């Protein structure tokens, strides 16, 4: 793979960035009254305004040349065709098949169509969730299920949890939904003390069924059920989603309540699979289907639109420009909508676990900044915490503002407040305030009241937070992350970076538990790690 820096398009972007360095967004807006119209994109119920980025028509032209030089179109075709583009794990990447709702469509993988299996699992999910919702799948005592607890972590937790929050208005009020991920038992204890065991269904969500945090919580939940309802109750109170169906059945689950997933779905791309079960129980299959429909619409757009009119590609290329040519290493995701408050955490995993890498597919150094540091939070709350730094901090952080035009309540005036605040922030970040514009301040205060502005933002305006728009938004970010991975030449679909910590934790367990193998486990440790273990062992013995 050609080095990025050796590409003429990369050089041209570097030179172009130098010419734009002294140009303020205020000037770009002043010079072009049509800037919003030219640099925004409407797609169904979603409008993306990227005009407040430090770009010109020339920037977009050069970025298109970069995309052509990196063969983004053929990489896109390879993903949709089910090729094994996750080369380090020799897997295809087919989360798009999970939201393929066309009854006649075929999705080949190594010559076999995966769609019949996908449809069969959808049918089983629908039937199972309908039984639970109708009270036909009961607990061991015959009580209907009134509490669902999802036990998972990472992609088996963040996606469904973010979507559950987004779809709160569609959820049945008489079935509570909780998400447990932390192996600190305080979390599961806090949940369990509110629940009636006879009416509780646990969903163990784990692609591998080996993740230690998830399995620790699954065993705590099982012990809780066994202690209250007896060992025979387990099959009525647990469901599971995994590629490792045998392990789930061995755990004690009824095969009827085990739903498969496939190695061609990455954990952080799996909310569309059976991992969506808590949503389906909570909201009903039709709502889940609308989530798939929104994502499917984004898939068709991404798959077929030329890159210059392709929203995920445009946003991806602007991201690469910000990171690599303007030197902005982070990005903030700021939903001005309570329902989308958990969206930043989901995008954080999706982006940072996918593109937080420094070698290309070929194992060479990327030679550029890759995936950004992603953080964020609900807009209004964040405004009163970290926005100070976004406005006046020395590091410039491009921000995505996400706003819904309508709330669920009729005549919801709170929307106007949210909208005014979100737009005010993008305006302030763009324009800033010069010393000459500071009025009524003592001279020594003027520097404190100056804002440099020229800080990039993108605004995503949706009509309302529905299952459809939630699906669209998530798929938009997924494809954006994909395009960026292709530009950097990295594999966005593995996650070797989390393995070393897992291995070391395993080898440290004998030391922190103070067992007979403690000394061996500490033998090769550095003085910091060994010292902390010693202090920990002493502290845990102290009443
Ligand atoms: O350790 C990271 C990771 O593998 C994520 O990619 C994944 O979403 C999470 O752990 C949970 O994995 P599993 O679904 O197999 O329990």
Coordinates of N, CA, C and O and ligand atoms in Angstrom, one line a residue, residues 152-157 205-215 241-243 261 266-270 275 349 353 494-495 498-499 502, ligand 1:
X152 N -23.8 -7.5 29.5 CA -22.9 -7.5 28.4 C -21.9 -6.4 28.7 O -21.9 -5.6 29.7
X153 N -21.0 -6.2 27.7 CA -20.0 -5.1 27.9 C -19.5 -4.7 26.5 O -19.7 -5.5 25.5
X154 N -19.0 -3.5 26.3 CA -18.5 -3.0 25.0 C -19.7 -3.0 24.0 O -20.8 -2.5 24.3
X155 N -19.5 -3.6 22.9 CA -20.5 -3.6 21.8 C -21.7 -4.4 22.2 O -22.8 -4.2 21.6
X156 N -21.6 -5.2 23.2 CA -22.8 -6.0 23.6 C -23.6 -5.2 24.7 O -24.4 -5.8 25.4
X157 N -23.2 -4.0 24.9 CA -23.8 -3.2 25.9 C -24.1 -1.7 25.4 O -25.3 -1.3 25.5
X205 N -25.5 -11.1 26.9 CA -25.1 -10.7 25.5 C -23.6 -10.7 25.4 O -22.9 -9.9 26.0
X206 N -23.1 -11.7 24.7 CA -21.7 -11.8 24.6 C -21.4 -12.6 23.3 O -21.7 -13.8 23.2
X207 N -20.7 -11.9 22.4 CA -20.4 -12.6 21.1 C -19.6 -13.8 21.4 O -19.8 -14.9 20.8
X208 N -18.6 -13.7 22.3 CA -17.7 -14.9 22.5 C -18.2 -15.8 23.6 O -17.8 -16.9 23.7
X209 N -19.0 -15.3 24.5 CA -19.4 -15.9 25.8 C -18.2 -16.3 26.6 O -18.2 -17.2 27.4
X210 N -17.1 -15.5 26.5 CA -15.9 -15.7 27.3 C -15.5 -14.5 28.0 O -14.6 -14.5 28.9
X211 N -16.1 -13.3 27.7 CA -15.6 -12.1 28.3 C -15.8 -12.1 29.8 O -16.9 -12.3 30.3
X212 N -14.7 -11.9 30.5 CA -14.7 -12.1 31.9 C -15.7 -11.3 32.7 O -16.3 -11.8 33.6
X213 N -15.8 -10.0 32.3 CA -16.7 -9.1 33.1 C -18.1 -9.6 32.9 O -18.9 -9.7 33.9
X214 N -18.5 -10.0 31.7 CA -19.8 -10.4 31.4 C -20.1 -11.8 32.1 O -21.2 -12.0 32.7
X215 N -19.1 -12.7 32.0 CA -19.4 -14.0 32.6 C -19.5 -13.9 34.2 O -20.3 -14.6 34.8
X241 N -27.3 -14.2 23.7 CA -27.0 -14.0 22.3 C -25.5 -14.2 22.2 O -24.7 -13.6 23.0
X242 N -25.1 -15.1 21.3 CA -23.7 -15.4 21.2 C -23.4 -16.2 19.9 O -24.3 -16.8 19.3
X243 N -22.1 -16.1 19.5 CA -21.7 -17.0 18.4 C -21.4 -18.4 19.0 O -21.3 -19.4 18.3
X261 N -25.3 -15.3 16.8 CA -24.8 -14.2 15.9 C -23.6 -14.8 15.2 O -23.3 -16.0 15.3
X266 N -19.0 -7.4 13.9 CA -18.2 -6.9 15.0 C -19.0 -6.5 16.2 O -20.1 -6.0 16.0
X267 N -18.5 -6.7 17.4 CA -19.3 -6.3 18.6 C -19.9 -4.9 18.5 O -21.0 -4.7 18.8
X268 N -19.0 -4.0 18.1 CA -19.5 -2.6 18.1 C -20.4 -2.2 16.9 O -20.9 -1.1 16.8
X269 N -20.6 -3.2 16.1 CA -21.6 -3.1 14.9 C -22.7 -4.0 15.1 O -23.4 -4.4 14.1
X270 N -23.0 -4.5 16.3 CA -23.9 -5.6 16.4 C -25.3 -5.3 16.9 O -26.1 -6.2 17.1
X275 N -28.4 -9.0 19.3 CA -27.9 -8.1 20.5 C -29.0 -7.1 20.7 O -29.1 -6.5 21.8
X349 N -16.9 4.1 21.3 CA -16.4 2.7 21.1 C -16.3 2.4 19.6 O -15.2 1.9 19.1
X353 N -12.4 2.1 18.9 CA -12.0 0.7 18.8 C -11.7 0.3 17.4 O -10.9 -0.6 17.1
X494 N -10.8 -5.1 13.5 CA -10.2 -5.9 14.6 C -10.0 -5.0 15.8 O -10.4 -3.8 15.8
X495 N -9.5 -5.6 16.9 CA -9.3 -4.8 18.2 C -8.2 -5.4 19.0 O -8.4 -5.7 20.2
X498 N -7.0 -4.3 22.7 CA -7.5 -4.5 24.0 C -7.0 -5.9 24.6 O -7.3 -6.2 25.8
X499 N -6.3 -6.6 23.8 CA -5.9 -7.9 24.3 C -4.8 -7.9 25.3 O -4.9 -8.7 26.3
X502 N -6.0 -7.5 28.8 CA -6.8 -8.7 29.2 C -5.8 -9.8 29.7 O -6.0 -10.4 30.7
Ligands
LIG1 O1 -12.6 -6.3 24.5 C1 -13.2 -5.6 23.6 C2 -14.4 -6.4 23.1 O2 -14.0 -7.5 22.4 C3 -15.3 -5.6 22.2 O3 -14.9 -5.5 20.9 C4 -16.6 -6.2 22.4 O4 -17.7 -5.4 22.0 C5 -16.6 -6.5 23.9 O5 -15.2 -6.8 24.1 C6 -17.5 -7.6 24.4 O6 -17.2 -8.8 23.8 P1 -18.2 -10.0 23.8 O7 -19.5 -9.6 23.1 O8 -17.6 -11.2 23.2 O9 -18.5 -10.3 25.3

